[in-house]
Structures are given as structure tokens and as C-alpha cells.
Amino acid sequence: MELLAQQKVHDEARQGEAFSPHWQQQAAGKKLFYIESYGCAMNFADSEVVASILQNEGYAATTLPNDADLILINTCSIREKAEQTVRKRLTEFRSIKKSRPGLMVGVLGCMAERLKATFIEEEKLVDIVVGPDAYRSLPALIDEAEGGQKAVNVLLSREETYADISPIRLNSNGVTAFVSIMRGCNNMCSFCVVPFTRGRERSRPAASIVQECEALYNEGYREVTLLGQNVDSYHWVDESSDITVTFARLLEMVATISPLLRVRFSTSHPKDITDEVLLTMAAYENICNYIHLPVQSGSSRMLQMMNRTYSREWYIAKVNRIREIIPGCGLSTDMIAGFCTETEEDHQQSLSLMEYCQYDLAYMYFYSERPGTLAARRFADDVPLETKKRRLQEMVALYRGHSLASMQKDVGKTFKVLVEGNSKKDENELHGRTDHNKVVVFPKKHFKKGDYVMVKVNSCTAGTLLGEAI
């Protein structure tokens, strides 16, 4: 679930509108595919793997679903709202399909894995259903669908990492990129569907990760985010040398590619992040001082019911250790309001933990029961919806105050900002991020995308620092 909070493409954002011009130029005379991605950063990274597979089959991308021969939607099952959004889109695509009999529609990702053939047999919304570990079979499934068969492959794997596939950067800004370092999850959090939709944890070979990051740097990228459901449990053994690569060692390997390549990662589990990782972050200026450390609840009782395997006190001690080793480290989290049996006292403990940690960024949701999870089987979803929403709003209000205070503390300071492109509101301004993951907007002048710029912050809003280059 934690990868949901990697970016706010998390919450039912979709992709399909920003393919590179190179892709558009290659489209002439080829079959076209259109892809939308919902949910976590891993889904967006998976769509880039799918794009690479389709390119090798002679497909080219289009930004217009009406022009496509193949429409794919990469889905998220983390919350009911995400699934409802996907169903609505599939209904819209079915309308396109009625006017174009040769058009094929496919579902990828977590909903495909969770609902399997339901889309095809019961709802007749799609022609192809492909789970997260079966993307290599997509060309064969397309052939089956073209032959009039309904094509399904949702088999999970204990080995698949797609390590040998070079992703196609579909909506890239040319500066930042996601790099998947592992797949699956072994943490059986009772609220979470990920272990059932993405399978067991397995790490990608370290050499292939470093090679991909080096290639990105050589292509002009200046920031990579290493992705995994739980990056701190990354573990790779090089059988030829019997050398074990931990996540801390992998961070170092990527950081030493170049001091000009920034390194981020997501997501960390409080039980697994180590001093070794924190010390490695402190040792390299280009490893960003920002950690996403989901807590989910401030109540030890709730954490036990969630099977998070740590207590409130453990989490606080970990936050203290982060701030001891990396003073000023940016910190973000996930919070769930209204989990099963949550009392007002439990809720107040969540608020008090937020008060203690003063998060720079927080992703907050009210509990949405997911079929098949441990919580759905063991506990009653007994907190009224009105109570969930009220508690969520109290969390959001508290966080907004913390966020504004965090931004205000940076006014008057100077930061090294990696320029990611023009400001959305003014083409005469640029936007980028500090290594603490805060967005900065400043006048363009002679600077360009991919530059590092020292920016003095003069003012701020609740979500953006405003400054000038010095």
C-alpha cells in the first residue's frame, strides 16, 4: 500500500497524455496503443515496461484512445474508489469499441490479478486481462484476442522482475525517472491487498539496476527514484562472487554513478529501515534527505490489528534516530482513519503522533475494506462512514497546519534545486524540487530543465516555495 504515497499520481491519476515526440514520429504505418495508469508509482513504472514490450512487437503509442488499435488500463486495487474509477473508464472505452469492432481493450495490474476473469466473463468490458507478473505474455494474449478468444494470464511469479527489459519513458520530463528494484511484498498488513495482487517479494539483480541508472544518467536524467513496496528489505546475492547487496549498499552503488545524479527511494517500512541506510544517506550529498515512512496509525492497538509489527513507541524511536543521523531530513507518511474497531482514543493517538512528527507531507485516507485481505476475513468494518470522514478531516486539518509551518521555516534559506521544467502557471518561471522533496518556483532567466540552481526562498504557499536564483 505504501507506494500509493510516492506521488499524487497515486490517487486515481492517469497517464496517456504525454508521450514523447519521438514516439509520435514512429507511429506511421504501425498499430497504435493507448495506455492509462492509475495508483502507485510502481504501476507507472510497469506501464513503461509494457510500452517496451509493445514497441518490440511493432506498436507505437498514441495520446488519443479513439485512434488506438489497443487500449490498456493499468489498474489499482488499493481502495474501492480507485476500482470504481477504472470501471467507469472501461465503460467509456466500451462505447468506443462499439463503433470500432476491431479495437481491443485490456486490463493490466492489480485489479486484473484480483478480479481475474470477472471483467471478461461477467461484465464483458475487456478482451485481455493481464496480471503484474505476466506482461511478457501480452503479445501472445493479443494474438489470442484477435482470434476471437478471451485472453487471461494472471499467474503470479516468484522470479519475475523484468530486469532485462529497458522501460520506455512514456511521460518523461527527461530529468526524473522511476527505477524498479524489487517486486511483491512479504508484509501481510491486514488492510492491504498488495501481497495478493503482486505476490511475494523478490529483488532485482543489483547490476541491472545500476546499469539502468547509468543509462538514464547518460541520457540526461538527473534524478532516479528507486522503487519497491519495501525497499529496505532489498536483498541480492551475487552467486559468482558470493557478495550480498543490501539496500544500503545498492544506494551507495547508484549514488557513486555521478554526484550529479540525485537518488530518491520509496517506500521504507519502519521495521526494516536501518542505521546503515541512514548513514549511507548522510554520507552522500546526492542521496536526497527525504524519507517516506508510513505509520498508518498512532495507536499501538491499531498497529497490532493492522499487523504492522511495530508499536507507536518503536516508530517514534525510529523517527528520532532519523533526525539524529540526518538533521532536517524531510519526512512523510501514510495515515488511515477509521480502521476496524478504531475508538476515539485510538484516533487521538494518531493525531498526537502527527503532532510529534510534524510531517512535511502526509497521505491520508479513510479505511476502505478490500475483499480477500486479512482484515476483511477477520474483522468487522464497524466504524461508521460519517465517523471515518470526520476523523479524516481532523487529520487533514492538522497536517495542513504542519505543512504550512514546514514551508514557512524554509523562507530566507537557500536550497539546491533540480529544475524539472516550466512552472504550470507561468512559462517564464521554472519549477524544481529541493532534496527534501519540496517544490520550488523561481524566475527562468537563462536556466533550463536539468540544471542545478541555488535558489533563495523569499516566500511560500502551503505547498510551494517561491524564490529567486542566486
Coordinates of C-alpha atoms in Angstrom, one line a residue:
M1 CA 0.0 0.0 0.0
E2 CA 2.8 2.4 0.9
L3 CA 3.9 3.0 -2.7
L4 CA 0.5 4.7 -3.1
A5 CA 2.1 7.7 -1.4
Q6 CA 5.1 8.1 -3.7
Q7 CA 3.4 10.9 -5.6
K8 CA -0.1 12.3 -6.1
V9 CA -0.5 10.3 -9.3
H10 CA -1.4 8.0 -6.5
D11 CA -4.9 8.9 -6.1
E12 CA -6.6 7.8 -9.3
A13 CA -4.3 9.9 -11.5
R14 CA -4.0 8.6 -15.0
Q15 CA -1.5 8.6 -17.8
G16 CA -1.9 8.7 -21.6
E17 CA -1.5 12.3 -22.5
A18 CA 2.3 12.9 -22.5
F19 CA 4.1 10.5 -24.8
S20 CA 7.4 11.9 -26.2
P21 CA 7.5 13.4 -29.7
H22 CA 9.8 10.6 -30.7
W23 CA 7.1 8.1 -30.1
Q24 CA 4.6 10.2 -32.2
Q25 CA 7.1 10.3 -35.1
Q26 CA 7.4 6.5 -35.1
A27 CA 3.7 5.9 -35.3
A28 CA 3.2 6.0 -39.1
G29 CA 2.0 2.7 -40.5
K30 CA 2.1 0.9 -37.2
K31 CA -0.6 -0.3 -34.9
L32 CA -1.3 2.1 -32.1
F33 CA -1.7 1.6 -28.4
Y34 CA -3.0 3.9 -25.7
I35 CA -2.3 3.3 -22.0
E36 CA -3.6 4.9 -18.8
S37 CA -2.1 4.2 -15.4
Y38 CA -3.7 4.5 -12.0
G39 CA -2.5 4.2 -8.5
C40 CA 1.1 3.9 -7.3
A41 CA 4.4 4.8 -8.8
M42 CA 5.1 1.1 -9.4
N43 CA 2.1 1.0 -11.8
F44 CA 3.5 3.8 -13.8
A45 CA 6.9 2.1 -13.9
D46 CA 5.1 -1.1 -15.0
S47 CA 3.4 0.7 -17.9
E48 CA 6.8 1.7 -19.1
V49 CA 7.8 -2.0 -19.2
V50 CA 4.6 -2.8 -21.1
A51 CA 5.4 0.0 -23.6
S52 CA 8.8 -1.5 -24.2
I53 CA 7.3 -5.0 -24.8
L54 CA 4.7 -3.5 -27.2
Q55 CA 7.4 -1.5 -29.1
N56 CA 9.3 -4.7 -29.7
E57 CA 6.1 -6.1 -31.3
G58 CA 5.8 -3.2 -33.7
Y59 CA 3.3 -1.0 -31.8
A60 CA 3.6 2.8 -31.4
A61 CA 1.9 5.0 -28.8
T62 CA -0.9 7.4 -29.3
T63 CA -2.3 10.0 -26.9
L64 CA -5.8 9.6 -28.3
P65 CA -7.8 6.5 -27.3
N66 CA -10.1 7.0 -30.4
D67 CA -7.1 6.4 -32.6
A68 CA -5.8 3.3 -30.8
D69 CA -6.0 -0.3 -32.0
L70 CA -5.3 -1.4 -28.4
I71 CA -6.4 0.4 -25.2
L72 CA -4.8 -0.7 -22.0
I73 CA -5.6 0.5 -18.5
N74 CA -3.1 -0.3 -15.7
T75 CA -5.2 -0.6 -12.6
C76 CA -5.1 -0.2 -8.8
S77 CA -7.0 -2.2 -6.2
I78 CA -5.8 -0.3 -3.1
R79 CA -9.1 1.4 -2.5
E80 CA -12.7 0.9 -3.7
K81 CA -12.7 4.4 -5.2
A82 CA -9.8 3.5 -7.4
E83 CA -11.6 0.5 -8.7
Q84 CA -14.8 2.5 -9.3
T85 CA -12.8 5.0 -11.4
V86 CA -11.4 2.2 -13.5
R87 CA -14.8 0.6 -14.1
K88 CA -16.1 4.0 -15.3
R89 CA -13.3 4.3 -17.8
L90 CA -13.8 0.8 -19.1
T91 CA -17.5 1.6 -19.7
E92 CA -16.4 4.7 -21.7
F93 CA -13.9 2.6 -23.7
R94 CA -16.7 0.0 -24.4
S95 CA -18.6 2.8 -26.1
I96 CA -15.6 3.5 -28.4
K97 CA -15.4 -0.2 -29.0
K98 CA -19.0 -0.4 -30.3
S99 CA -18.1 1.9 -33.1
R100 CA -14.8 0.2 -33.8
P101 CA -15.2 -3.6 -33.8
G102 CA -11.5 -4.2 -34.3
L103 CA -10.5 -2.3 -31.2
M104 CA -9.2 -4.4 -28.2
V105 CA -9.3 -3.3 -24.6
G106 CA -7.1 -4.8 -21.9
V107 CA -6.8 -4.5 -18.1
L108 CA -3.4 -4.7 -16.5
G109 CA -2.2 -4.7 -12.9
C110 CA -3.7 -5.2 -9.6
M111 CA -7.4 -5.2 -10.5
A112 CA -6.6 -7.8 -13.2
E113 CA -5.0 -10.0 -10.7
R114 CA -7.7 -9.5 -8.0
L115 CA -10.8 -9.9 -10.3
K116 CA -9.2 -12.2 -12.8
A117 CA -11.8 -13.2 -15.4
T118 CA -14.7 -11.2 -14.0
F119 CA -14.2 -8.4 -16.4
I120 CA -14.5 -10.8 -19.4
E121 CA -17.0 -13.4 -18.3
E122 CA -19.4 -11.4 -16.2
E123 CA -19.1 -7.8 -17.3
K124 CA -17.8 -8.2 -20.9
L125 CA -15.8 -5.0 -20.6
V126 CA -12.5 -6.2 -21.9
D127 CA -10.7 -8.6 -24.2
I128 CA -7.5 -9.1 -22.4
V129 CA -6.7 -9.4 -18.6
V130 CA -3.0 -9.4 -17.6
G131 CA -1.6 -9.6 -14.0
P132 CA 1.5 -7.7 -12.9
D133 CA 3.8 -10.7 -13.4
A134 CA 2.5 -11.7 -16.8
Y135 CA 3.4 -8.7 -19.1
R136 CA 5.8 -10.8 -21.2
S137 CA 2.8 -12.8 -22.3
L138 CA 1.0 -9.8 -23.6
P139 CA 1.9 -10.3 -27.3
A140 CA 0.6 -13.9 -27.2
L141 CA -2.6 -12.7 -25.4
I142 CA -3.2 -10.1 -28.1
D143 CA -2.9 -12.8 -30.8
E144 CA -5.5 -14.9 -28.9
A145 CA -7.9 -11.9 -28.5
E146 CA -7.5 -11.1 -32.2
G147 CA -8.5 -14.7 -32.9
G148 CA -11.7 -14.2 -31.0
Q149 CA -10.7 -15.7 -27.7
K150 CA -10.8 -14.0 -24.4
A151 CA -7.2 -13.8 -23.2
V152 CA -6.3 -14.0 -19.5
N153 CA -3.0 -14.5 -17.7
V154 CA -2.9 -13.5 -14.0
L155 CA -0.3 -16.0 -12.8
L156 CA 2.0 -14.7 -10.1
S157 CA 5.7 -15.4 -10.1
R158 CA 8.4 -15.8 -7.6
E159 CA 11.1 -14.9 -10.0
E160 CA 9.8 -12.2 -12.4
T161 CA 11.5 -8.8 -12.0
Y162 CA 11.6 -7.6 -15.7
A163 CA 15.3 -6.9 -15.1
D164 CA 16.3 -7.4 -18.7
I165 CA 13.6 -5.1 -20.2
S166 CA 14.6 -1.5 -20.8
P167 CA 11.5 0.7 -19.9
I168 CA 10.1 3.2 -22.4
R169 CA 9.7 6.5 -20.5
L170 CA 6.2 7.3 -21.6
N171 CA 5.5 10.7 -19.9
S172 CA 9.0 11.6 -19.0
N173 CA 10.2 15.2 -18.3
G174 CA 13.7 14.0 -19.3
V175 CA 15.0 14.8 -15.8
T176 CA 13.5 12.3 -13.3
A177 CA 12.7 8.6 -13.7
F178 CA 11.5 5.7 -11.6
V179 CA 13.6 2.5 -11.4
S180 CA 12.0 -0.6 -10.0
I181 CA 14.4 -2.5 -7.7
M182 CA 12.1 -5.3 -6.5
R183 CA 8.6 -6.6 -6.8
G184 CA 6.0 -8.0 -4.5
C185 CA 5.6 -7.8 -0.7
N186 CA 6.1 -10.2 2.2
N187 CA 4.4 -7.9 4.8
M188 CA 0.9 -9.2 5.4
C189 CA -0.6 -5.9 6.7
S190 CA -4.2 -6.9 7.4
F191 CA -5.7 -3.9 5.4
C192 CA -3.6 -4.4 2.3
V193 CA -4.3 -6.3 -0.9
V194 CA -0.8 -5.9 -2.4
P195 CA 0.6 -9.3 -1.3
F196 CA -2.3 -11.0 -3.0
T197 CA -2.1 -8.9 -6.2
R198 CA 1.6 -8.6 -6.6
G199 CA 2.9 -11.8 -5.0
R200 CA 5.9 -12.5 -2.8
E201 CA 8.9 -10.3 -2.5
R202 CA 11.8 -10.7 -4.9
S203 CA 14.8 -8.4 -5.6
R204 CA 16.1 -7.5 -9.0
P205 CA 19.9 -8.1 -9.7
A206 CA 21.9 -5.1 -8.5
A207 CA 24.0 -4.9 -11.6
S208 CA 20.9 -4.4 -13.8
I209 CA 19.6 -1.6 -11.5
V210 CA 23.0 0.2 -11.7
Q211 CA 23.1 -0.3 -15.4
E212 CA 19.6 1.2 -15.9
C213 CA 20.5 4.2 -13.7
E214 CA 23.8 4.7 -15.6
A215 CA 21.9 4.7 -18.9
L216 CA 19.4 7.2 -17.6
Y217 CA 22.2 9.5 -16.4
N218 CA 24.0 9.2 -19.8
E219 CA 20.7 10.2 -21.5
G220 CA 20.5 13.4 -19.5
Y221 CA 18.4 12.3 -16.5
R222 CA 19.5 13.8 -13.2
E223 CA 17.3 12.0 -10.7
V224 CA 16.2 8.4 -10.1
T225 CA 13.7 7.1 -7.6
L226 CA 14.4 3.5 -6.6
L227 CA 11.0 1.8 -6.2
G228 CA 9.8 -1.2 -4.1
Q229 CA 6.9 -2.0 -1.8
N230 CA 9.6 -2.2 0.9
V231 CA 12.9 -1.1 -0.4
D232 CA 14.7 -1.6 2.9
S233 CA 14.3 -5.4 2.6
Y234 CA 16.1 -5.4 -0.8
H235 CA 18.5 -8.3 -0.8
W236 CA 20.6 -9.6 -3.7
V237 CA 23.3 -12.2 -3.6
D238 CA 25.8 -12.3 -6.5
E239 CA 26.4 -16.0 -6.8
S240 CA 29.5 -15.5 -8.9
S241 CA 31.3 -13.6 -6.1
D242 CA 29.0 -14.6 -3.1
I243 CA 28.7 -10.9 -2.3
T244 CA 25.4 -9.8 -0.7
V245 CA 24.0 -6.4 -1.7
T246 CA 21.8 -4.8 0.9
F247 CA 19.7 -1.7 0.2
A248 CA 22.3 0.5 1.8
R249 CA 24.9 -0.9 -0.5
L250 CA 22.6 -0.5 -3.5
L251 CA 22.0 3.1 -2.6
E252 CA 25.8 3.7 -2.5
M253 CA 26.3 1.9 -5.8
V254 CA 23.7 4.2 -7.5
A255 CA 24.9 7.3 -5.7
T256 CA 28.5 6.8 -7.0
I257 CA 27.4 6.8 -10.6
S258 CA 27.8 10.6 -10.5
P259 CA 27.5 13.3 -7.9
L260 CA 25.1 15.0 -10.4
L261 CA 22.6 12.1 -10.2
R262 CA 20.2 12.6 -7.4
V263 CA 18.9 9.4 -5.7
R264 CA 15.5 9.0 -4.0
F265 CA 13.7 5.9 -2.9
S266 CA 10.3 4.7 -1.8
T267 CA 8.9 3.1 0.2
S268 CA 10.5 2.4 3.6
H269 CA 8.9 0.2 6.3
P270 CA 9.5 1.4 9.9
K271 CA 10.5 -2.1 11.0
D272 CA 13.2 -2.5 8.3
I273 CA 15.0 0.8 7.7
T274 CA 18.4 0.5 9.3
D275 CA 21.1 2.8 10.6
E276 CA 23.2 1.5 7.7
V277 CA 20.8 3.1 5.3
L278 CA 20.6 6.4 7.3
L279 CA 24.4 6.6 7.5
T280 CA 24.7 6.0 3.8
M281 CA 22.2 8.8 3.1
A282 CA 24.2 11.1 5.4
A283 CA 27.5 10.2 3.6
Y284 CA 26.4 11.1 0.1
E285 CA 25.2 14.6 -0.8
N286 CA 23.3 13.4 -3.8
I287 CA 21.1 10.9 -1.8
C288 CA 18.1 13.1 -1.0
N289 CA 17.4 13.8 2.6
Y290 CA 13.8 12.7 2.4
I291 CA 12.1 9.5 3.7
H292 CA 8.6 8.3 3.2
L293 CA 7.9 6.3 6.4
P294 CA 4.3 5.2 6.6
V295 CA 2.9 4.8 10.1
Q296 CA -0.9 4.2 9.3
S297 CA -1.9 4.8 12.9
G298 CA -0.6 6.3 16.1
S299 CA -2.2 3.7 18.3
S300 CA -0.3 0.6 19.2
R301 CA -3.5 -1.4 19.5
M302 CA -4.4 -0.4 15.9
L303 CA -0.9 -1.2 14.7
Q304 CA -1.2 -4.6 16.1
M305 CA -4.5 -5.2 14.4
M306 CA -3.0 -3.9 11.2
N307 CA -0.2 -6.4 11.6
R308 CA 2.4 -3.6 11.2
T309 CA 4.8 -5.4 13.5
Y310 CA 5.9 -2.3 15.4
S311 CA 4.4 -0.1 18.2
R312 CA 3.9 3.6 18.5
E313 CA 7.0 3.8 20.7
W314 CA 9.1 1.9 18.1
Y315 CA 8.0 4.3 15.4
I316 CA 8.8 7.4 17.4
A317 CA 12.2 5.9 18.2
K318 CA 12.9 5.4 14.5
V319 CA 11.8 9.0 13.7
N320 CA 14.2 10.2 16.5
R321 CA 17.0 8.2 15.0
I322 CA 16.4 9.6 11.5
R323 CA 16.6 13.1 12.9
E324 CA 19.7 12.3 14.9
I325 CA 21.7 10.9 11.9
I326 CA 20.2 13.2 9.2
P327 CA 19.2 16.6 10.9
G328 CA 16.4 18.3 9.0
C329 CA 15.5 15.2 7.0
G330 CA 12.2 15.5 5.2
L331 CA 9.6 13.1 6.5
S332 CA 6.3 12.0 5.0
T333 CA 3.8 9.3 5.9
D334 CA 0.5 7.5 5.2
M335 CA -2.4 7.5 7.7
I336 CA -5.6 5.5 7.8
A337 CA -8.7 6.9 9.6
G338 CA -11.4 4.6 10.9
F339 CA -9.7 1.1 10.7
C340 CA -11.7 -1.7 12.2
T341 CA -12.7 -1.1 15.9
E342 CA -10.8 2.2 16.0
T343 CA -12.0 4.2 19.0
E344 CA -11.9 8.0 19.6
E345 CA -8.9 7.4 21.9
D346 CA -7.1 5.5 19.1
H347 CA -7.8 8.4 16.7
Q348 CA -6.5 10.9 19.2
Q349 CA -3.3 8.9 19.4
S350 CA -2.9 9.2 15.7
L351 CA -3.3 13.0 15.9
S352 CA -0.8 13.2 18.7
L353 CA 1.7 11.2 16.7
M354 CA 1.2 13.6 13.8
E355 CA 1.8 16.5 16.2
Y356 CA 5.0 14.9 17.4
C357 CA 6.4 14.0 13.9
Q358 CA 5.3 17.2 12.2
Y359 CA 5.3 15.6 8.7
D360 CA 6.3 17.6 5.7
L361 CA 3.9 15.6 3.6
A362 CA 1.1 13.2 4.5
Y363 CA -1.2 11.0 2.5
M364 CA -4.4 10.3 4.5
Y365 CA -7.3 8.1 3.7
F366 CA -10.3 6.6 5.5
Y367 CA -10.3 2.8 5.7
S368 CA -11.7 1.0 2.7
E369 CA -12.2 -2.7 3.2
R370 CA -10.7 -4.7 0.4
P371 CA -12.0 -8.2 -0.4
G372 CA -9.6 -11.0 0.3
T373 CA -7.4 -9.1 2.9
L374 CA -6.8 -10.4 6.4
A375 CA -8.9 -7.6 7.8
A376 CA -11.8 -8.4 5.6
R377 CA -11.7 -12.0 6.8
R378 CA -11.0 -11.3 10.5
F379 CA -12.6 -8.0 11.5
A380 CA -15.9 -6.2 11.0
D381 CA -15.6 -2.9 9.2
D382 CA -17.5 -1.3 12.1
V383 CA -16.6 2.4 12.1
P384 CA -19.5 4.4 10.6
L385 CA -18.6 6.2 7.3
E386 CA -19.5 9.5 8.8
T387 CA -17.1 8.9 11.7
K388 CA -14.3 7.9 9.2
K389 CA -14.8 11.1 7.2
R390 CA -14.8 13.3 10.3
R391 CA -11.7 11.7 11.6
L392 CA -10.0 12.0 8.2
Q393 CA -10.9 15.7 8.1
E394 CA -9.4 16.3 11.5
M395 CA -6.2 14.6 10.3
V396 CA -6.1 16.7 7.1
A397 CA -6.6 19.9 9.1
L398 CA -3.8 19.1 11.5
Y399 CA -1.5 18.2 8.6
R400 CA -2.2 21.4 6.7
G401 CA -1.0 23.4 9.7
H402 CA 2.2 21.3 9.9
S403 CA 2.8 21.6 6.2
L404 CA 2.5 25.4 6.1
A405 CA 4.8 25.7 9.2
S406 CA 7.3 23.4 7.4
M407 CA 7.2 25.6 4.3
Q408 CA 7.5 28.8 6.4
K409 CA 10.6 27.6 8.1
D410 CA 12.4 27.5 4.8
V411 CA 11.7 31.1 3.9
G412 CA 15.0 33.0 3.9
K413 CA 17.0 29.9 3.3
T414 CA 18.9 28.9 0.1
F415 CA 18.5 25.4 -1.5
K416 CA 20.0 23.5 -4.3
V417 CA 17.1 22.9 -6.7
L418 CA 17.0 20.4 -9.6
V419 CA 15.0 22.1 -12.4
E420 CA 12.2 19.8 -13.8
G421 CA 10.6 22.1 -16.2
N422 CA 8.4 25.2 -16.6
S423 CA 6.0 26.2 -14.0
K424 CA 2.5 25.1 -14.8
K425 CA 1.1 28.6 -14.1
D426 CA 3.8 30.7 -15.8
E427 CA 6.1 29.7 -18.7
N428 CA 8.5 32.5 -17.6
E429 CA 9.1 30.6 -14.3
L430 CA 10.7 27.2 -13.6
H431 CA 9.8 24.6 -11.1
G432 CA 12.0 22.0 -9.4
R433 CA 12.5 20.3 -6.0
T434 CA 14.8 20.5 -3.1
D435 CA 16.4 17.3 -1.9
H436 CA 13.8 17.5 0.9
N437 CA 11.2 17.0 -1.9
K438 CA 9.7 20.5 -1.6
V439 CA 8.6 22.2 -4.8
V440 CA 10.3 25.5 -5.6
V441 CA 9.2 28.0 -8.3
F442 CA 11.5 30.8 -9.5
P443 CA 12.1 33.1 -12.5
K444 CA 13.5 31.3 -15.5
K445 CA 16.2 33.7 -16.6
H446 CA 18.9 31.6 -18.5
F447 CA 18.3 28.4 -16.6
K448 CA 16.9 25.3 -18.2
K449 CA 15.5 21.9 -17.4
G450 CA 18.0 19.6 -15.8
D451 CA 20.1 22.4 -14.3
Y452 CA 21.0 22.5 -10.6
V453 CA 20.3 26.1 -9.3
M454 CA 20.9 27.6 -6.0
V455 CA 17.6 29.3 -5.1
K456 CA 16.9 31.6 -2.2
V457 CA 13.3 31.3 -0.8
N458 CA 11.6 34.6 -0.4
S459 CA 8.0 33.4 0.4
C460 CA 5.8 30.4 0.3
T461 CA 2.3 29.0 -0.1
A462 CA 1.1 25.9 1.8
G463 CA 2.6 23.7 -0.9
T464 CA 5.2 25.7 -2.8
L465 CA 8.4 27.6 -2.1
L466 CA 8.8 30.8 -4.1
G467 CA 12.3 32.2 -4.7
E468 CA 15.0 33.6 -6.9
A469 CA 18.2 32.2 -8.3
I470 CA 21.4 33.5 -6.6

